[in-house]
Amino acid sequence: GQNIDQPTEMTATEGAIVQINCTYQTSGFNGLFWYQQHAGEAPTFLSYNVLDGLEEKGRFSSFLSRSKGYSYLLLKELQMKDSASYLCAAMDSNYQLIWGAGTKLIIKP
Amino acid sequence: GAVVSQHPSRVICKSGTSVKIECRSLDFQATTMFWYRQFPKQSLMLMATSNEGSKATYEQGVEKDKFLINHASLTLSTLTVTSAHPEDSSFYICSARAIGRESGEQYFGPGTRLTVT
């Protein structure tokens, strides 16, 4: 079956770095997405990886290893506004997104 | 660019009535739109995939006669919750994928919070 695993909740300190891991199993693979979702709002796109390696975009970076079925989202210089849920989603061979349950990130001062 | 709107943003209706939610891609054309439901503190649950000019594909466990989807044009899809009940109260979110971008990101609308009393 198809499955996405990511931690339910993580806590980090303002100014620090946090890494949110995601493992996936899908029928075929067309890329890995990370979305940010603040409470009561719709998700917003953060990153897309389809090739192995690290993609950096400002304070956020995303890594993919296709052979390991593994991705992580790295957030640097954490700010209080980064408190949100982070959703990992893998796209299968039918271009359907398989969603993880999301990781709630709590930032403490 | 790539803006998706939803209307209404909030709706309260009485049990037994029907509610229509519109999803529009404002600055791009979308052959495929997706309808999600999200209960408090839970992740997105895909309800159905809507393709312009054809019948929607519903996920297992989603009643197609209760959640009517119409994708009438390349910029508009509607979800009608028929005979709504309190358990249908949820956050409904649509997303759209641009033509020719099957492997691209989905652009999400702002969501519609439905409360059935």
PDB file of C-alpha atoms in Angstrom, chain A residues 27-81:
ATOM      1  CA  SER A  27       3.222   3.148  -6.334  1.00  0.00           C
ATOM      2  CA  GLY A  28       5.628   4.953  -8.586  1.00  0.00           C
ATOM      3  CA  PHE A  29       7.057   8.335  -7.711  1.00  0.00           C
ATOM      4  CA  ASN A  30       6.769  11.749  -9.277  1.00  0.00           C
ATOM      5  CA  GLY A  31       8.129  13.961  -6.572  1.00  0.00           C
ATOM      6  CA  LEU A  32       7.890  14.958  -2.925  1.00  0.00           C
ATOM      7  CA  PHE A  33       6.142  18.088  -1.711  1.00  0.00           C
ATOM      8  CA  TRP A  34       6.262  19.992   1.548  1.00  0.00           C
ATOM      9  CA  TYR A  35       3.440  22.305   2.554  1.00  0.00           C
ATOM     10  CA  GLN A  36       3.016  24.584   5.558  1.00  0.00           C
ATOM     11  CA  GLN A  37      -0.373  24.933   7.182  1.00  0.00           C
ATOM     12  CA  HIS A  38      -1.218  27.400   9.918  1.00  0.00           C
ATOM     13  CA  ALA A  39      -4.192  26.578  12.115  1.00  0.00           C
ATOM     14  CA  GLY A  40      -7.478  27.362  10.408  1.00  0.00           C
ATOM     15  CA  GLU A  41      -5.844  28.120   7.068  1.00  0.00           C
ATOM     16  CA  ALA A  42      -5.245  26.228   3.847  1.00  0.00           C
ATOM     17  CA  PRO A  43      -1.821  24.719   3.086  1.00  0.00           C
ATOM     18  CA  THR A  44       0.789  26.784   1.305  1.00  0.00           C
ATOM     19  CA  PHE A  45       3.473  25.316  -0.921  1.00  0.00           C
ATOM     20  CA  LEU A  46       7.022  25.220   0.431  1.00  0.00           C
ATOM     21  CA  SER A  47       9.079  22.913  -1.755  1.00  0.00           C
ATOM     22  CA  TYR A  48       9.188  20.211  -4.383  1.00  0.00           C
ATOM     23  CA  ASN A  49      11.936  17.606  -4.861  1.00  0.00           C
ATOM     24  CA  VAL A  50      12.039  15.016  -7.607  1.00  0.00           C
ATOM     25  CA  LEU A  51      15.804  14.472  -7.856  1.00  0.00           C
ATOM     26  CA  ASP A  52      18.077  13.338  -5.057  1.00  0.00           C
ATOM     27  CA  GLY A  53      19.731  16.054  -3.112  1.00  0.00           C
ATOM     28  CA  LEU A  54      19.161  19.247  -1.229  1.00  0.00           C
ATOM     29  CA  GLU A  55      17.085  22.191  -2.441  1.00  0.00           C
ATOM     30  CA  GLU A  56      17.632  25.403  -0.538  1.00  0.00           C
ATOM     31  CA  LYS A  57      15.163  28.259  -0.464  1.00  0.00           C
ATOM     32  CA  GLY A  58      15.968  30.922   2.071  1.00  0.00           C
ATOM     33  CA  ARG A  59      15.601  29.627   5.618  1.00  0.00           C
ATOM     34  CA  PHE A  60      13.953  26.438   4.377  1.00  0.00           C
ATOM     35  CA  SER A  61      15.682  23.517   2.689  1.00  0.00           C
ATOM     36  CA  SER A  62      14.321  20.184   1.554  1.00  0.00           C
ATOM     37  CA  PHE A  63      16.223  16.969   0.941  1.00  0.00           C
ATOM     38  CA  LEU A  64      15.280  13.847  -0.980  1.00  0.00           C
ATOM     39  CA  SER A  65      16.720  10.361  -1.222  1.00  0.00           C
ATOM     40  CA  ARG A  66      14.681   8.328  -3.687  1.00  0.00           C
ATOM     41  CA  SER A  67      16.554   5.088  -2.973  1.00  0.00           C
ATOM     42  CA  LYS A  68      15.677   5.371   0.711  1.00  0.00           C
ATOM     43  CA  GLY A  69      12.160   6.752   0.255  1.00  0.00           C
ATOM     44  CA  TYR A  70      13.144   9.571   2.561  1.00  0.00           C
ATOM     45  CA  SER A  71      12.871  13.328   2.699  1.00  0.00           C
ATOM     46  CA  TYR A  72      13.393  16.008   5.276  1.00  0.00           C
ATOM     47  CA  LEU A  73      12.495  19.649   5.646  1.00  0.00           C
ATOM     48  CA  LEU A  74      15.101  21.771   7.376  1.00  0.00           C
ATOM     49  CA  LEU A  75      14.091  25.055   8.946  1.00  0.00           C
ATOM     50  CA  LYS A  76      16.834  27.431  10.064  1.00  0.00           C
ATOM     51  CA  GLU A  77      16.775  30.529  12.236  1.00  0.00           C
ATOM     52  CA  LEU A  78      13.379  29.582  13.542  1.00  0.00           C
ATOM     53  CA  GLN A  79      10.864  32.327  14.099  1.00  0.00           C
ATOM     54  CA  MET A  80       7.691  32.228  16.153  1.00  0.00           C
ATOM     55  CA  LYS A  81       5.657  32.515  12.951  1.00  0.00           C
TER      56      LYS A  81
END
